[in-house]
Tab-separated table of C-alpha atoms and ligand atoms in Angstrom:
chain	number	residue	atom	x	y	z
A	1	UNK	CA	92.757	106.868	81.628
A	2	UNK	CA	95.971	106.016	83.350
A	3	UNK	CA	98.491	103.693	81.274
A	4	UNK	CA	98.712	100.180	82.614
A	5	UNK	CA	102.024	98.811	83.522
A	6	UNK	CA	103.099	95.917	82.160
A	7	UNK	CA	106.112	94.399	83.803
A	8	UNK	CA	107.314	91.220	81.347
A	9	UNK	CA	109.217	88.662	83.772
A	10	UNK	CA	108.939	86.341	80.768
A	11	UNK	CA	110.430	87.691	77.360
A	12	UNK	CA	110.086	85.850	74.568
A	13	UNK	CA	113.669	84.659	74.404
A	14	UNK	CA	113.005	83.563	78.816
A	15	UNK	CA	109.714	81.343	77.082
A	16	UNK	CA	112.119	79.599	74.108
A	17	UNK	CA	114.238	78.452	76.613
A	18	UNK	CA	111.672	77.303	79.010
A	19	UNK	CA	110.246	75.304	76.487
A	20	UNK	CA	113.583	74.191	75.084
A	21	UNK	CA	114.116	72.733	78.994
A	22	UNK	CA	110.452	71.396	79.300
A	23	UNK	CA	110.559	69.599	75.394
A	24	UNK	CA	114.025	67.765	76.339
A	25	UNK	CA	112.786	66.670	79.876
A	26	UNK	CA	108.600	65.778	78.588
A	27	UNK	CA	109.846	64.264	75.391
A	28	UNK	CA	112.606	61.771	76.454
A	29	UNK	CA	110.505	60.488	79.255
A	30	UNK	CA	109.295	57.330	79.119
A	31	UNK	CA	105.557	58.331	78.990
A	32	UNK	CA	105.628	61.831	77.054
A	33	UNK	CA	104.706	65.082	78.864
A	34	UNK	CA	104.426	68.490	78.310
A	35	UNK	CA	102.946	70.999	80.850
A	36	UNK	CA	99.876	72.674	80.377
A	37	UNK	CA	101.276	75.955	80.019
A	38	UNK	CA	102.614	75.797	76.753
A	39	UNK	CA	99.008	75.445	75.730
A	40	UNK	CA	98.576	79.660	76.183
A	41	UNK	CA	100.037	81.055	72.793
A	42	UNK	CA	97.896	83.941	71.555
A	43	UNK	CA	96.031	81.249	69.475
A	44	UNK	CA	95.259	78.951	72.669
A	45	UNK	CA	94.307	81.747	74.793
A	46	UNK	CA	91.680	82.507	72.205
A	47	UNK	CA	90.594	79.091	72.102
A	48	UNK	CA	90.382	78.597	75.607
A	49	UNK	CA	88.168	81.580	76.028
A	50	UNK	CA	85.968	79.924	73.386
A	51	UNK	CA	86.231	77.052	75.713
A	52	UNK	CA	84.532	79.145	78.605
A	53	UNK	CA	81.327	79.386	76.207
A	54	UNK	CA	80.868	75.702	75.337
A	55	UNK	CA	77.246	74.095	76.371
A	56	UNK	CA	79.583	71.345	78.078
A	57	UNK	CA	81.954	73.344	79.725
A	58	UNK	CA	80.399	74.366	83.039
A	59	UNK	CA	83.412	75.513	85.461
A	60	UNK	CA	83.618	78.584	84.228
A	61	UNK	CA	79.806	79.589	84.086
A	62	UNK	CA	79.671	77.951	87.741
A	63	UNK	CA	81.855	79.697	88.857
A	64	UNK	CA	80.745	83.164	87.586
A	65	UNK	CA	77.316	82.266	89.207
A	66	UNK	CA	79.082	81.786	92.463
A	67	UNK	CA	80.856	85.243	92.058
A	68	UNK	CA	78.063	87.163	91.386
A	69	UNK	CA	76.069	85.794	94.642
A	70	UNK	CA	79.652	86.134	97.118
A	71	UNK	CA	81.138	89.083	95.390
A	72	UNK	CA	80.148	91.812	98.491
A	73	UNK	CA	80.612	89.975	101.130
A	74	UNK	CA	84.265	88.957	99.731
A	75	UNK	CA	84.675	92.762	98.987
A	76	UNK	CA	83.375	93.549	103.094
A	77	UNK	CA	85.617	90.788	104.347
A	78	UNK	CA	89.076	91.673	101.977
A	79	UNK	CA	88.362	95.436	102.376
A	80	UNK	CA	91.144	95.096	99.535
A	81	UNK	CA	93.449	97.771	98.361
A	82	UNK	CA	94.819	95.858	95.677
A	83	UNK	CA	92.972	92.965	94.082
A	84	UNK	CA	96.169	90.384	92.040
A	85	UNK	CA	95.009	87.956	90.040
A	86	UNK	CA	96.886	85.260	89.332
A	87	UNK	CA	96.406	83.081	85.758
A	88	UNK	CA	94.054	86.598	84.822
A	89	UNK	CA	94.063	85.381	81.129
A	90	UNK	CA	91.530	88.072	79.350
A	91	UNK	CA	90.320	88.602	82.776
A	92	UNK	CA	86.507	88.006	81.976
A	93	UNK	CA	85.453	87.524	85.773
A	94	UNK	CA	87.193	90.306	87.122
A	95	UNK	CA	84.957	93.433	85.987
A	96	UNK	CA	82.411	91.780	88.872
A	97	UNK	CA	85.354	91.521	91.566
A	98	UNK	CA	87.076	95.127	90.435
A	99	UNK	CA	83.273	96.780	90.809
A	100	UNK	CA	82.335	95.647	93.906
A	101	UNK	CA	85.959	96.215	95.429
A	102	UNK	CA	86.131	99.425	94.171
A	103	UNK	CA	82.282	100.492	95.370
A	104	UNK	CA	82.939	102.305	98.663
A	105	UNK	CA	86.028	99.993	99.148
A	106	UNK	CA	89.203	101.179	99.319
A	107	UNK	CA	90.701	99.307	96.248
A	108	UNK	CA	93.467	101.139	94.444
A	109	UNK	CA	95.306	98.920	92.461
A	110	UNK	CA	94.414	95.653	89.896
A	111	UNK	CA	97.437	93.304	89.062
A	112	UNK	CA	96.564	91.107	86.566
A	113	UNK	CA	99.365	87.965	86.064
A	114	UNK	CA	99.607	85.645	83.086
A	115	UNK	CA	101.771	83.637	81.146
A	116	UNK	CA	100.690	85.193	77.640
A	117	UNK	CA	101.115	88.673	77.273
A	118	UNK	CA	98.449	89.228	74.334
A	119	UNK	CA	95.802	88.021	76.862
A	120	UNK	CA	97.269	90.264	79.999
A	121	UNK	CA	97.796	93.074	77.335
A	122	UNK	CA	93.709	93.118	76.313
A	123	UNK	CA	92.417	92.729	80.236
A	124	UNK	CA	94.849	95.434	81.651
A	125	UNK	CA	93.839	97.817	78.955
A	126	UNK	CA	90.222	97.144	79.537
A	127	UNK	CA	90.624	97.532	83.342
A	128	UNK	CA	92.449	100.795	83.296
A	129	UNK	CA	89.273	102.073	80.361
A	130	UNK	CA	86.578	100.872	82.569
A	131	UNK	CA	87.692	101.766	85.912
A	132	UNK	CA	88.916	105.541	86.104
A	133	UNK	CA	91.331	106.469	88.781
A	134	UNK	CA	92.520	102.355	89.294
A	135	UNK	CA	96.083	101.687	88.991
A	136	UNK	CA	96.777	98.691	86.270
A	137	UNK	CA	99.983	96.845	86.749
A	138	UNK	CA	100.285	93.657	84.864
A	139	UNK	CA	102.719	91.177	84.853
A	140	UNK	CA	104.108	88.669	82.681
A	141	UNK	CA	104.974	85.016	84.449
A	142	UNK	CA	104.504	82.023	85.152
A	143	UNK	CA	102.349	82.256	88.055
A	144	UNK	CA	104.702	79.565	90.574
A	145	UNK	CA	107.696	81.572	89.797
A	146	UNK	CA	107.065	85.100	90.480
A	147	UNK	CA	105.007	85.352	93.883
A	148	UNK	CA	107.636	87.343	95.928
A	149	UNK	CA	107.999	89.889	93.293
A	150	UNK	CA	104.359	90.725	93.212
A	151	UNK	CA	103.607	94.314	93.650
A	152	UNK	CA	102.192	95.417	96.732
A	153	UNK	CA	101.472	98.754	97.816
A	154	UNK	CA	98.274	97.900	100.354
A	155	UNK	CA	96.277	95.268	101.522
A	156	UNK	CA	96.132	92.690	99.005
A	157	UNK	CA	93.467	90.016	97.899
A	158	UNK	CA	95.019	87.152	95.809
A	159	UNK	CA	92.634	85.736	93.358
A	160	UNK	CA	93.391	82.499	91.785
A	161	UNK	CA	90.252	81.308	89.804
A	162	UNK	CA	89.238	79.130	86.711
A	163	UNK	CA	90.404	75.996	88.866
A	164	UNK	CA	93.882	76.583	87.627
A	165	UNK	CA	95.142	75.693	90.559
A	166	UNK	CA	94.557	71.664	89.694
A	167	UNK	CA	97.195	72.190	87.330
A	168	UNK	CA	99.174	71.332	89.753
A	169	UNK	CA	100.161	67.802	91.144
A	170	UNK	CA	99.937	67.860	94.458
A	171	UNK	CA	103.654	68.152	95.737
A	172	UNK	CA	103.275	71.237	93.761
A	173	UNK	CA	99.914	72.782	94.598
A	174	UNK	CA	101.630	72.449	97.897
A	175	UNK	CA	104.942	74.248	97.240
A	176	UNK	CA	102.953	76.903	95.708
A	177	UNK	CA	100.360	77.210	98.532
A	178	UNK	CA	102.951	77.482	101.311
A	179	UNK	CA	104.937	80.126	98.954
A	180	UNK	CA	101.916	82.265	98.558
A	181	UNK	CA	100.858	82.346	102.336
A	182	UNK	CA	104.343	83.066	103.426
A	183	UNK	CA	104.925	86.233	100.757
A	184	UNK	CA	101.145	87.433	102.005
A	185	UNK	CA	101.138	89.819	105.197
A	186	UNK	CA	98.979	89.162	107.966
A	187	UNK	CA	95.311	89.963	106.758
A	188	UNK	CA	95.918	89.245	103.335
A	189	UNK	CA	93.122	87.221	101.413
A	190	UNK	CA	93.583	84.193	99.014
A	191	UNK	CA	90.303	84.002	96.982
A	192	UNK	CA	90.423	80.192	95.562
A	193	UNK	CA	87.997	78.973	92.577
A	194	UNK	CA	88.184	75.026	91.919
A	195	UNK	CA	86.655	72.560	90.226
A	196	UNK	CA	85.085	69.779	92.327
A	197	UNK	CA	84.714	66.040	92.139
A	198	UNK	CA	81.878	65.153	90.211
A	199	UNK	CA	80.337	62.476	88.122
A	200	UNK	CA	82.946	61.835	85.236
A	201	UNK	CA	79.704	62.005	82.244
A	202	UNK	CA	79.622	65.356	83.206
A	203	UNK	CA	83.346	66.201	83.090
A	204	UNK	CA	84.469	64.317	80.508
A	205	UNK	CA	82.612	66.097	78.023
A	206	UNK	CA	83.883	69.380	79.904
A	207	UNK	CA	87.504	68.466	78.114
A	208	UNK	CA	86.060	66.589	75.339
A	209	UNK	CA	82.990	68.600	73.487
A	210	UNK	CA	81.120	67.834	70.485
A	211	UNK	CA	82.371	71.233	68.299
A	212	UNK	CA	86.116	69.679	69.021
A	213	UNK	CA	87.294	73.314	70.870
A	214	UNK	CA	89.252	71.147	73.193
A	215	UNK	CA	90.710	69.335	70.654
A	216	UNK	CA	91.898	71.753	68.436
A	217	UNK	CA	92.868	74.158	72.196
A	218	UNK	CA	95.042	70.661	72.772
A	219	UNK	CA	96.508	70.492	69.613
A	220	UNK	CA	97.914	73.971	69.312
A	221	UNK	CA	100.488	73.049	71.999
A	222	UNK	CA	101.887	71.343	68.857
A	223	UNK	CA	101.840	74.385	66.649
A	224	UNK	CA	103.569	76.065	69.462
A	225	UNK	CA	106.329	73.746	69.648
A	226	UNK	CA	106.422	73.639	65.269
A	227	UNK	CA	106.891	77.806	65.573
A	228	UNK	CA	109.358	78.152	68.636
A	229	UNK	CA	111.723	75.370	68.450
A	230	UNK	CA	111.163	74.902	64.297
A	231	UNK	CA	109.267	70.888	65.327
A	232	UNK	CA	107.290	69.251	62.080
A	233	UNK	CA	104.616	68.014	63.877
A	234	UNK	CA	101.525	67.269	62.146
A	235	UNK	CA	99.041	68.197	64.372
A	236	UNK	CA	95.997	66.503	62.607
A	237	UNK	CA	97.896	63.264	63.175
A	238	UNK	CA	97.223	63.661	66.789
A	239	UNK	CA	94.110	62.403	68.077
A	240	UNK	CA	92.579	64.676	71.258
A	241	UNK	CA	91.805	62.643	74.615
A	242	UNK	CA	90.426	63.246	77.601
A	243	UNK	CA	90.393	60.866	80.087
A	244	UNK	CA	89.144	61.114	83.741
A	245	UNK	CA	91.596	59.245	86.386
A	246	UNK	CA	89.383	58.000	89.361
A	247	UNK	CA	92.796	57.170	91.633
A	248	UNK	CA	94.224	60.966	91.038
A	249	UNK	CA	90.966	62.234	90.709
A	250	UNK	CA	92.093	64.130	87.998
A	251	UNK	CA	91.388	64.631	83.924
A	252	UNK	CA	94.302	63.765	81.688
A	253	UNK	CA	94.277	65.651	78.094
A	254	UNK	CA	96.340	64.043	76.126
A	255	UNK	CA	97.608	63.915	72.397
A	256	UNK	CA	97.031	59.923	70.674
A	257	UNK	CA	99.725	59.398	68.130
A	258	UNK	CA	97.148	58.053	65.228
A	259	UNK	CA	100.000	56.116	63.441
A	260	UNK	CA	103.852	55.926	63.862
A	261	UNK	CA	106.005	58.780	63.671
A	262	UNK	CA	109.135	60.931	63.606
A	263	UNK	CA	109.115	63.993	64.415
A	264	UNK	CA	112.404	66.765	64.096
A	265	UNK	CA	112.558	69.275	66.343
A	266	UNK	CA	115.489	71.322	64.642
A	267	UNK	CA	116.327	73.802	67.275
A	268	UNK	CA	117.118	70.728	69.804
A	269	UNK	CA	118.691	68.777	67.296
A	270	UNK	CA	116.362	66.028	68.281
A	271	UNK	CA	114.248	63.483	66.819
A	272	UNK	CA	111.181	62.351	68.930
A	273	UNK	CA	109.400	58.654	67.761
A	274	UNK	CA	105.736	58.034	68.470
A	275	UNK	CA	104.547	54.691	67.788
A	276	UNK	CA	100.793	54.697	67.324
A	277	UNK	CA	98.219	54.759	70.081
A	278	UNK	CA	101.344	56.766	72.389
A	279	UNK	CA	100.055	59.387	74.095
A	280	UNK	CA	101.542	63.130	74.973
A	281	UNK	CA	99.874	64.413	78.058
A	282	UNK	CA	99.649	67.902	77.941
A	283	UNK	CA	97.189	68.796	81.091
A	284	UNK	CA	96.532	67.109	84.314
A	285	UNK	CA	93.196	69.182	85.688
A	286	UNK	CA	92.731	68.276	89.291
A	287	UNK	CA	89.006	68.128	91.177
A	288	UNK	CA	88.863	68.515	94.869
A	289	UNK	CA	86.841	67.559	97.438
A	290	UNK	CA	86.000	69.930	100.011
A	291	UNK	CA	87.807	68.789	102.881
A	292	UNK	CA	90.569	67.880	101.053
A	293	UNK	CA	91.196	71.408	99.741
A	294	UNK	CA	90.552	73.276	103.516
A	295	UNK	CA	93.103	70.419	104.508
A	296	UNK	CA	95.824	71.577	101.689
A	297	UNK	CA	94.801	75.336	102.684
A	298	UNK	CA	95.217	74.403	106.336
A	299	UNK	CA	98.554	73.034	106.334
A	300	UNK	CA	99.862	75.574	104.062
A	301	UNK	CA	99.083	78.070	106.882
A	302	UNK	CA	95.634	79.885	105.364
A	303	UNK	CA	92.474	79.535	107.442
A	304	UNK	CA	89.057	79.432	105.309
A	305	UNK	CA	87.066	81.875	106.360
A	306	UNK	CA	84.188	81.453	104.196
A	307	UNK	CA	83.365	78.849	101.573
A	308	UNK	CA	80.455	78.427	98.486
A	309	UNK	CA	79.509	75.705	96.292
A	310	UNK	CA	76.745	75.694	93.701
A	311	UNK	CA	73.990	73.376	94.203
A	312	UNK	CA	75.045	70.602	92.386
A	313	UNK	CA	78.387	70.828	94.147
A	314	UNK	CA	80.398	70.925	91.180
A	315	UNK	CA	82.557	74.312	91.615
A	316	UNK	CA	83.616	75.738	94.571
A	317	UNK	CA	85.090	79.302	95.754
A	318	UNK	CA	87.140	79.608	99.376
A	319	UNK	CA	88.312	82.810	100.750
A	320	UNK	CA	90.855	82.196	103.124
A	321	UNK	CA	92.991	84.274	105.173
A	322	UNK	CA	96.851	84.193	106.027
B	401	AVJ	C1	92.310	77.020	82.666
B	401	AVJ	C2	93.421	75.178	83.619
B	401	AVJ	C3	91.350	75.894	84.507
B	401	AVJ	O1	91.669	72.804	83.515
B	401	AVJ	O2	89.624	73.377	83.102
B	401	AVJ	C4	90.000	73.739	79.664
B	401	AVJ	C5	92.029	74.513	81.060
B	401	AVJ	N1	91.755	72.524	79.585
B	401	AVJ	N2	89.769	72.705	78.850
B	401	AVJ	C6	90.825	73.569	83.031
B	401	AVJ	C7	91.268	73.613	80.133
B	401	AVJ	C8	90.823	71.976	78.795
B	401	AVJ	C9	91.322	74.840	82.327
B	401	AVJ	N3	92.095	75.721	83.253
């Protein structure tokens, strides 16, 4: 076996200072904020894989299903030399993608991105084991900062699944979608996995399940803050929420203050108050509808060329070209 690559964009002194900038801008606003990616320690990248297997968390098994049935004809139409996949996390979907590129295709190289390097470290190793002969180049970022240093090297297909990309809001789903298609060369693929619109008793529980995964997935955020910037937050004081907004179409997780607080956060010299019932949002998870998505896709400059959705329209996958 070959030994992966790992280039880190993000050291661990580049991810304290990130968060040191995000804590003083999400915690002095008037309605507290955090973005979602301080949720992927080690500890909440394990947490959100356990996610993945909930009864009530269906994007990820809908998606998978939808993979399985496109998978060949995505591999026919990307004829891909080198698959990147951006948000890879432990990289759970791409052993179906990586086989069927790499059966009579002409795929060389996998580049797995993510933010936390103990996830990117487990799915580049098991790439490079499984498949003999690929080249394994991982890299450590946050995916909207680092498109126009991906490696190249060949024809690539972009894969950006989970429904990561309703992380976004959209000013910057569209930033990020016009940055992609312009660093892509003609020919180049974007394959796109997002949640849809559906009814919210169905997705509510998705971010809210009975064992309390979410919750606890939610509530590391606060750990992570109470290790790298030396906080006293109490995370059990914090209730998990998850709320669906019908106007945004998006679910809010939040943190509910459960009574009032103070909470130091040493390394900032700072003291944030929470009176009770204030809420910390820490995700914003955006559905889509259909057209709305081709639209965002269209006027970033990619042109669908093929599109599935499972049969209760809940999850969709787009392969689009540049
Ligand atoms: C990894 C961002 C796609 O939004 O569904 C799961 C994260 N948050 N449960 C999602 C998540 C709460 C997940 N993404």
């Amino acid at each position: 076996m070959t030994e992966p690559k790992l280039d880190i964009h993000l050291t661990d002194a580049d991810l304290t200072a990130a968060l040191r900038a995000d804590v003083l801008r999400g915690l002095t606003a008037d309605s507290k904020w955090l973005p979602p990616k301080w949720l992927y320690d080690a500890r909440g990248s394990e947490l959100f894989e356990e996610i993945t297997n909930l009864p009530e968390y269906f994007p990820n098994r809908t998606e998978r299903t939808l993979l399985e049935r496109a998978v060949d004809e995505i591999a026919a139409l990307a004829q891909a030399e080198v698959l990147v996949e951006l948000g890879a996390g432990s990289a759970a979907k791409t052993r179906l993608l990586l086989s069927a590129l790499s059966a009579g295709g002409p795929l060389k190289a996998y580049v797995p991105q993510d933010v936390s390097l103990s996830a990117l470290r487990g799915a580049a190793a098991q790439a490079a084991a499984e498949f003999a002969g690929l080249s394994v180049h991982g890299v450590v970022s946050d995916f909207t900062d680092t498109l126009r240093t991906l490696p190249g090297g060949g024809r690539r297909l972009v894969a950006f699944l989970g429904g990561t990309l309703g992380n976004l809001v959209p000013t910057e789903r569209a930033v990020f979608l016009s940055d992609l298609r312009e660093v892509l060369n003609p020919g180049e693929q974007l394959l796109l996995g997002a949640g849809l619109v559906t009814d919210p008793d169905v997705l509510i529980p998705a971010y809210d399940d009975a064992a309390g995964i979410t919750a606890e997935f939610n509530r590391n955020v606060l750990r992570v803050l109470n290790y790298r910037l030396r906080a006293d937050f109490v995370p059990d004081r914090f209730a998990h929420v998850a709320i669906w907004d019908p106007d945004a179409e998006w679910i809010e997780m939040r943190l509910r203050a459960t009574r009032d607080m103070r909470v130091d956060i040493r390394d900032l010299d700072m003291t944030v108050h929470f009176a009770r019932g204030e809420d910390l949002r820490t995700e914003i998870s955006a559905k889509f509808r259909p057209e709305t998505l081709r639209a965002e896709l269209a006027t970033a400059g990619f042109t669908v060329t093929r599109a599935w959705t499972d049969p209760r329209a809940r999850y969709a996958l787009f392969l689009s070209e540049r």
